[in-house]
mmCIF file of C-alpha atoms in Angstrom:
data_model
loop_
_atom_site.group_PDB
_atom_site.id
_atom_site.type_symbol
_atom_site.label_atom_id
_atom_site.label_comp_id
_atom_site.label_asym_id
_atom_site.label_seq_id
_atom_site.Cartn_x
_atom_site.Cartn_y
_atom_site.Cartn_z
ATOM 1 C CA GLY A 1 112.049 -46.631 -46.980
ATOM 2 C CA ALA A 2 114.073 -49.040 -48.498
ATOM 3 C CA GLY A 3 116.654 -51.035 -47.072
ATOM 4 C CA VAL A 4 120.184 -51.827 -47.667
ATOM 5 C CA SER A 5 121.013 -53.722 -51.076
ATOM 6 C CA GLN A 6 124.053 -55.986 -51.960
ATOM 7 C CA THR A 7 125.315 -57.039 -55.510
ATOM 8 C CA PRO A 8 125.837 -59.486 -56.386
ATOM 9 C CA SER A 9 123.843 -61.295 -54.566
ATOM 10 C CA ASN A 10 125.863 -64.263 -55.798
ATOM 11 C CA LYS A 11 129.720 -64.596 -57.352
ATOM 12 C CA VAL A 12 131.469 -68.005 -57.993
ATOM 13 C CA THR A 13 134.948 -66.772 -58.891
ATOM 14 C CA GLU A 14 137.792 -69.273 -59.425
ATOM 15 C CA LYS A 15 140.919 -68.991 -56.951
ATOM 16 C CA GLY A 16 143.643 -65.709 -57.858
ATOM 17 C CA LYS A 17 140.858 -63.738 -59.409
ATOM 18 C CA TYR A 18 139.842 -60.276 -58.653
ATOM 19 C CA VAL A 19 135.708 -59.767 -57.003
ATOM 20 C CA GLU A 20 134.103 -56.183 -55.991
ATOM 21 C CA LEU A 21 131.430 -56.734 -53.379
ATOM 22 C CA ARG A 22 129.000 -53.335 -53.197
ATOM 23 C CA CYS A 23 127.504 -52.527 -50.992
ATOM 24 C CA ASP A 24 124.130 -49.269 -50.740
ATOM 25 C CA PRO A 25 122.973 -48.229 -47.011
ATOM 26 C CA ILE A 26 119.945 -47.141 -46.132
ATOM 27 C CA SER A 27 120.315 -43.660 -47.743
ATOM 28 C CA GLY A 28 121.398 -40.261 -44.595
ATOM 29 C CA HIS A 29 123.113 -43.311 -42.778
ATOM 30 C CA THR A 30 126.354 -42.573 -41.809
ATOM 31 C CA ALA A 31 127.648 -45.804 -40.521
ATOM 32 C CA LEU A 32 128.646 -48.880 -42.636
ATOM 33 C CA TYR A 33 130.183 -51.887 -41.843
ATOM 34 C CA TRP A 34 131.277 -55.039 -43.372
ATOM 35 C CA TYR A 35 131.252 -58.194 -42.439
ATOM 36 C CA ARG A 36 131.793 -62.726 -43.203
ATOM 37 C CA GLN A 37 129.834 -64.754 -42.012
ATOM 38 C CA SER A 38 131.758 -68.211 -42.860
ATOM 39 C CA LEU A 39 128.177 -71.731 -43.071
ATOM 40 C CA GLY A 40 127.312 -72.796 -39.695
ATOM 41 C CA GLN A 41 128.600 -69.302 -37.928
ATOM 42 C CA GLY A 42 127.715 -65.973 -36.843
ATOM 43 C CA PRO A 43 128.962 -63.110 -38.591
ATOM 44 C CA GLU A 44 132.033 -61.766 -38.282
ATOM 45 C CA PHE A 45 132.653 -58.216 -38.696
ATOM 46 C CA LEU A 46 135.577 -56.729 -41.243
ATOM 47 C CA ILE A 47 135.888 -53.169 -40.955
ATOM 48 C CA TYR A 48 133.003 -50.178 -40.399
ATOM 49 C CA PHE A 49 133.051 -46.182 -42.573
ATOM 50 C CA GLN A 50 132.883 -43.375 -40.475
ATOM 51 C CA GLY A 51 131.429 -41.452 -43.731
ATOM 52 C CA THR A 52 134.773 -42.224 -46.297
ATOM 53 C CA GLY A 53 136.954 -42.646 -43.845
ATOM 54 C CA ALA A 54 137.514 -46.687 -43.053
ATOM 55 C CA ALA A 55 137.290 -46.160 -38.555
ATOM 56 C CA ASP A 56 137.911 -49.275 -37.480
ATOM 57 C CA ASP A 57 139.282 -51.830 -40.081
ATOM 58 C CA SER A 58 140.428 -54.085 -37.495
ATOM 59 C CA GLY A 59 138.521 -57.415 -38.318
ATOM 60 C CA LEU A 60 140.093 -57.381 -42.495
ATOM 61 C CA PRO A 61 142.236 -61.312 -42.325
ATOM 62 C CA ASN A 62 144.581 -59.274 -44.320
ATOM 63 C CA ASP A 63 146.515 -57.229 -46.687
ATOM 64 C CA ARG A 64 144.144 -58.854 -49.926
ATOM 65 C CA PHE A 65 141.280 -57.716 -48.694
ATOM 66 C CA PHE A 66 140.373 -53.768 -48.927
ATOM 67 C CA ALA A 67 137.250 -51.390 -48.976
ATOM 68 C CA VAL A 68 136.458 -48.246 -49.264
ATOM 69 C CA ARG A 69 133.265 -45.808 -49.701
ATOM 70 C CA PRO A 70 134.947 -42.621 -51.234
ATOM 71 C CA GLU A 71 131.459 -40.768 -51.061
ATOM 72 C CA GLY A 72 130.471 -41.271 -47.810
ATOM 73 C CA SER A 73 127.423 -42.998 -48.863
ATOM 74 C CA VAL A 74 127.698 -46.647 -51.525
ATOM 75 C CA SER A 75 130.938 -49.281 -50.395
ATOM 76 C CA THR A 76 133.420 -51.472 -52.635
ATOM 77 C CA LEU A 77 134.551 -53.624 -50.247
ATOM 78 C CA LYS A 78 137.704 -55.620 -52.257
ATOM 79 C CA ILE A 79 139.621 -58.875 -52.129
ATOM 80 C CA GLN A 80 142.266 -59.145 -54.427
ATOM 81 C CA ARG A 81 143.975 -62.729 -55.366
ATOM 82 C CA THR A 82 141.157 -64.531 -53.778
ATOM 83 C CA GLU A 83 140.980 -67.924 -52.263
ATOM 84 C CA ARG A 84 139.229 -70.885 -51.501
ATOM 85 C CA GLY A 85 138.751 -70.091 -48.005
ATOM 86 C CA ASP A 86 137.229 -66.400 -48.896
ATOM 87 C CA SER A 87 134.039 -68.208 -50.066
ATOM 88 C CA ALA A 88 131.767 -66.931 -47.600
ATOM 89 C CA VAL A 89 128.455 -64.342 -47.385
ATOM 90 C CA TYR A 90 129.404 -61.067 -46.794
ATOM 91 C CA LEU A 91 127.138 -58.764 -45.473
ATOM 92 C CA CYS A 92 126.715 -54.909 -45.362
ATOM 93 C CA ALA A 93 124.945 -53.006 -42.526
ATOM 94 C CA SER A 94 124.866 -49.227 -41.842
ATOM 95 C CA SER A 95 123.664 -47.457 -38.980
ATOM 96 C CA HIS A 96 122.848 -43.222 -38.359
ATOM 97 C CA GLN A 97 125.521 -43.070 -36.511
ATOM 98 C CA ALA A 98 128.431 -45.280 -35.332
ATOM 99 C CA GLY A 99 128.753 -44.711 -31.410
ATOM 100 C CA GLY A 100 124.978 -42.859 -31.360
ATOM 101 C CA SER A 101 121.802 -44.338 -28.983
ATOM 102 C CA THR A 102 120.500 -44.612 -31.828
ATOM 103 C CA ASP A 103 122.998 -46.614 -33.928
ATOM 104 C CA THR A 104 120.862 -49.892 -34.401
ATOM 105 C CA GLN A 105 122.742 -51.216 -36.946
ATOM 106 C CA TYR A 106 120.167 -52.307 -40.202
ATOM 107 C CA PHE A 107 121.520 -55.171 -41.969
ATOM 108 C CA GLY A 108 121.767 -56.094 -46.679
ATOM 109 C CA PRO A 109 120.829 -59.159 -47.883
ATOM 110 C CA GLY A 110 124.169 -60.190 -47.925
ATOM 111 C CA THR A 111 126.427 -61.463 -51.048
ATOM 112 C CA ARG A 112 127.140 -65.142 -50.820
ATOM 113 C CA LEU A 113 131.551 -65.395 -52.794
ATOM 114 C CA THR A 114 132.845 -69.328 -54.136
ATOM 115 C CA VAL A 115 135.654 -69.057 -54.879
ATOM 116 C CA LEU A 116 136.556 -72.606 -56.839
ATOM 117 C CA ASP B 1 132.467 -57.024 -24.967
ATOM 118 C CA ALA B 2 130.816 -58.749 -22.745
ATOM 119 C CA LYS B 3 130.246 -63.081 -24.002
ATOM 120 C CA THR B 4 127.116 -64.246 -23.802
ATOM 121 C CA THR B 5 125.998 -67.815 -23.818
ATOM 122 C CA GLN B 6 122.548 -69.105 -25.046
ATOM 123 C CA PRO B 7 121.128 -72.951 -26.033
ATOM 124 C CA PRO B 8 121.980 -73.450 -29.450
ATOM 125 C CA SER B 9 118.706 -74.715 -30.649
ATOM 126 C CA MET B 10 115.114 -75.267 -29.395
ATOM 127 C CA ASP B 11 111.362 -75.474 -30.501
ATOM 128 C CA CYS B 12 107.834 -74.132 -29.782
ATOM 129 C CA ALA B 13 104.846 -74.326 -31.084
ATOM 130 C CA GLU B 14 102.983 -72.211 -33.336
ATOM 131 C CA GLY B 15 101.050 -69.752 -31.725
ATOM 132 C CA ARG B 16 102.741 -70.443 -29.011
ATOM 133 C CA ALA B 17 104.804 -68.017 -26.695
ATOM 134 C CA ALA B 18 108.649 -68.443 -27.358
ATOM 135 C CA ASN B 19 110.695 -67.683 -24.723
ATOM 136 C CA LEU B 20 114.906 -67.519 -25.481
ATOM 137 C CA PRO B 21 117.164 -67.388 -22.580
ATOM 138 C CA CYS B 22 120.228 -65.136 -23.152
ATOM 139 C CA ASN B 23 123.367 -65.385 -20.323
ATOM 140 C CA HIS B 24 125.723 -62.134 -20.008
ATOM 141 C CA SER B 25 126.906 -62.647 -16.459
ATOM 142 C CA THR B 26 130.148 -60.394 -17.629
ATOM 143 C CA ILE B 27 128.521 -57.251 -18.700
ATOM 144 C CA SER B 28 128.969 -54.123 -17.624
ATOM 145 C CA GLY B 29 127.181 -50.948 -16.320
ATOM 146 C CA ASN B 30 126.549 -49.301 -20.031
ATOM 147 C CA GLU B 31 126.898 -52.196 -21.867
ATOM 148 C CA TYR B 32 122.756 -53.055 -24.008
ATOM 149 C CA VAL B 33 121.618 -56.395 -24.723
ATOM 150 C CA TYR B 34 120.949 -56.641 -28.263
ATOM 151 C CA TRP B 35 119.097 -59.032 -29.857
ATOM 152 C CA TYR B 36 118.970 -59.732 -33.996
ATOM 153 C CA ARG B 37 117.486 -62.012 -35.424
ATOM 154 C CA GLN B 38 118.214 -64.234 -38.617
ATOM 155 C CA ILE B 39 115.811 -66.219 -40.962
ATOM 156 C CA HIS B 40 117.609 -68.338 -43.558
ATOM 157 C CA SER B 41 119.072 -67.420 -46.441
ATOM 158 C CA GLN B 42 118.944 -63.379 -45.527
ATOM 159 C CA GLY B 43 120.697 -60.754 -43.300
ATOM 160 C CA PRO B 44 120.699 -60.448 -39.936
ATOM 161 C CA GLN B 45 117.445 -58.810 -39.449
ATOM 162 C CA TYR B 46 117.060 -56.542 -35.775
ATOM 163 C CA ILE B 47 114.825 -57.443 -33.580
ATOM 164 C CA ILE B 48 114.825 -55.138 -29.887
ATOM 165 C CA HIS B 49 117.817 -53.345 -28.025
ATOM 166 C CA GLY B 50 117.740 -53.334 -24.346
ATOM 167 C CA LEU B 51 120.563 -51.271 -20.598
ATOM 168 C CA LYS B 52 118.366 -52.579 -17.989
ATOM 169 C CA ASN B 53 114.105 -51.756 -18.067
ATOM 170 C CA ASN B 54 112.126 -54.765 -19.663
ATOM 171 C CA GLU B 55 111.370 -53.614 -23.425
ATOM 172 C CA THR B 56 108.725 -54.213 -26.121
ATOM 173 C CA ASN B 57 108.128 -53.467 -29.903
ATOM 174 C CA GLU B 58 105.344 -55.090 -32.830
ATOM 175 C CA MET B 59 108.661 -57.719 -33.166
ATOM 176 C CA ALA B 60 109.388 -58.671 -29.526
ATOM 177 C CA SER B 61 109.371 -58.290 -25.505
ATOM 178 C CA LEU B 62 112.992 -57.846 -23.459
ATOM 179 C CA ILE B 63 113.440 -58.626 -19.065
ATOM 180 C CA ILE B 64 116.053 -57.917 -17.943
ATOM 181 C CA THR B 65 116.682 -59.297 -14.483
ATOM 182 C CA GLU B 66 117.332 -56.567 -12.066
ATOM 183 C CA ASP B 67 121.243 -58.167 -11.529
ATOM 184 C CA ARG B 68 121.411 -57.532 -15.766
ATOM 185 C CA LYS B 69 123.012 -60.946 -16.034
ATOM 186 C CA SER B 70 120.497 -63.141 -17.689
ATOM 187 C CA SER B 71 118.159 -61.352 -20.678
ATOM 188 C CA THR B 72 114.984 -63.391 -22.170
ATOM 189 C CA LEU B 73 113.388 -62.622 -25.207
ATOM 190 C CA ILE B 74 109.882 -63.339 -25.517
ATOM 191 C CA LEU B 75 107.806 -63.812 -29.005
ATOM 192 C CA PRO B 76 104.442 -63.410 -27.614
ATOM 193 C CA HIS B 77 102.642 -65.736 -30.780
ATOM 194 C CA ALA B 78 105.012 -67.608 -32.504
ATOM 195 C CA THR B 79 104.689 -68.186 -36.387
ATOM 196 C CA LEU B 80 106.544 -69.803 -38.942
ATOM 197 C CA ARG B 81 108.247 -67.543 -39.971
ATOM 198 C CA ASP B 82 109.724 -67.102 -36.351
ATOM 199 C CA THR B 83 111.868 -70.477 -37.038
ATOM 200 C CA ALA B 84 116.003 -68.609 -37.628
ATOM 201 C CA VAL B 85 118.494 -68.552 -36.107
ATOM 202 C CA TYR B 86 118.274 -65.358 -33.291
ATOM 203 C CA TYR B 87 120.600 -63.755 -31.697
ATOM 204 C CA CYS B 88 121.725 -61.640 -27.601
ATOM 205 C CA ILE B 89 124.339 -59.280 -28.352
ATOM 206 C CA VAL B 90 125.855 -57.735 -25.712
ATOM 207 C CA ARG B 91 127.809 -54.127 -27.015
ATOM 208 C CA GLY B 92 128.368 -49.922 -25.851
ATOM 209 C CA PHE B 93 128.538 -47.727 -27.654
ATOM 210 C CA GLY B 94 130.818 -45.219 -29.098
ATOM 211 C CA ALA B 95 134.122 -46.832 -30.551
ATOM 212 C CA ALA B 96 133.868 -50.457 -28.656
ATOM 213 C CA GLY B 97 130.452 -51.044 -29.087
ATOM 214 C CA ASN B 98 130.851 -50.018 -33.121
ATOM 215 C CA LYS B 99 131.413 -53.808 -34.237
ATOM 216 C CA LEU B 100 129.089 -56.913 -33.135
ATOM 217 C CA THR B 101 129.829 -59.048 -32.140
ATOM 218 C CA PHE B 102 127.414 -62.779 -32.776
ATOM 219 C CA GLY B 103 127.901 -65.725 -30.986
ATOM 220 C CA GLY B 104 126.196 -69.688 -32.648
ATOM 221 C CA GLY B 105 123.296 -68.343 -31.750
ATOM 222 C CA THR B 106 119.989 -70.687 -31.035
ATOM 223 C CA ARG B 107 118.367 -72.355 -33.541
ATOM 224 C CA VAL B 108 114.756 -72.186 -33.236
ATOM 225 C CA LEU B 109 112.145 -73.697 -35.431
ATOM 226 C CA VAL B 110 108.154 -73.551 -35.272
ATOM 227 C CA LYS B 111 106.296 -75.953 -35.254
ATOM 228 C CA PRO B 112 102.838 -76.139 -36.718
#
């Protein structure tokens, strides 16, 4: 079946602008995760949703970052007043149910964000 | 989650088995060992996971030592398409295990 999809695949923006990154999870998966990967490093956790609610947002670096999942499916990561340090690949993953015994996270291809 | 230690890089000959080690000496009883890989410019791909028994699937085998302080991922017949960064991750289930903590991984280069 279809995997996790993310749009856009690439986003170039200017410092100070607002961006939205979209994630479509695997159908039927109730848990959704956002990670950020800087060049040469492993992914770092940002936030995860169980259904519509953000169950853990401890990885969001500051209040410029916000994520929503209003209907429990598609999620949008929103970054306000972008800075050059926000440049990274933003990865989304989904799983059947957070914390369950079959809770394997499956990743999308990522969105490469470049802030000029 | 327990910390993992992996060699930063290793080479492997095409067609041969690739054995990727991982140390996780502080693993606790309810923590699983997960392996993912990341091919260049793609998202991480799930490979396999285990608790204490050895596991095998169509991609790889996972051998976990009896004391669970280390494990080895085995790619039985490496191909050029197996060139990737391989991440060993220790995680619990429940709220504590929902965030995957990636280390530096092992950069595997499969050579013809």
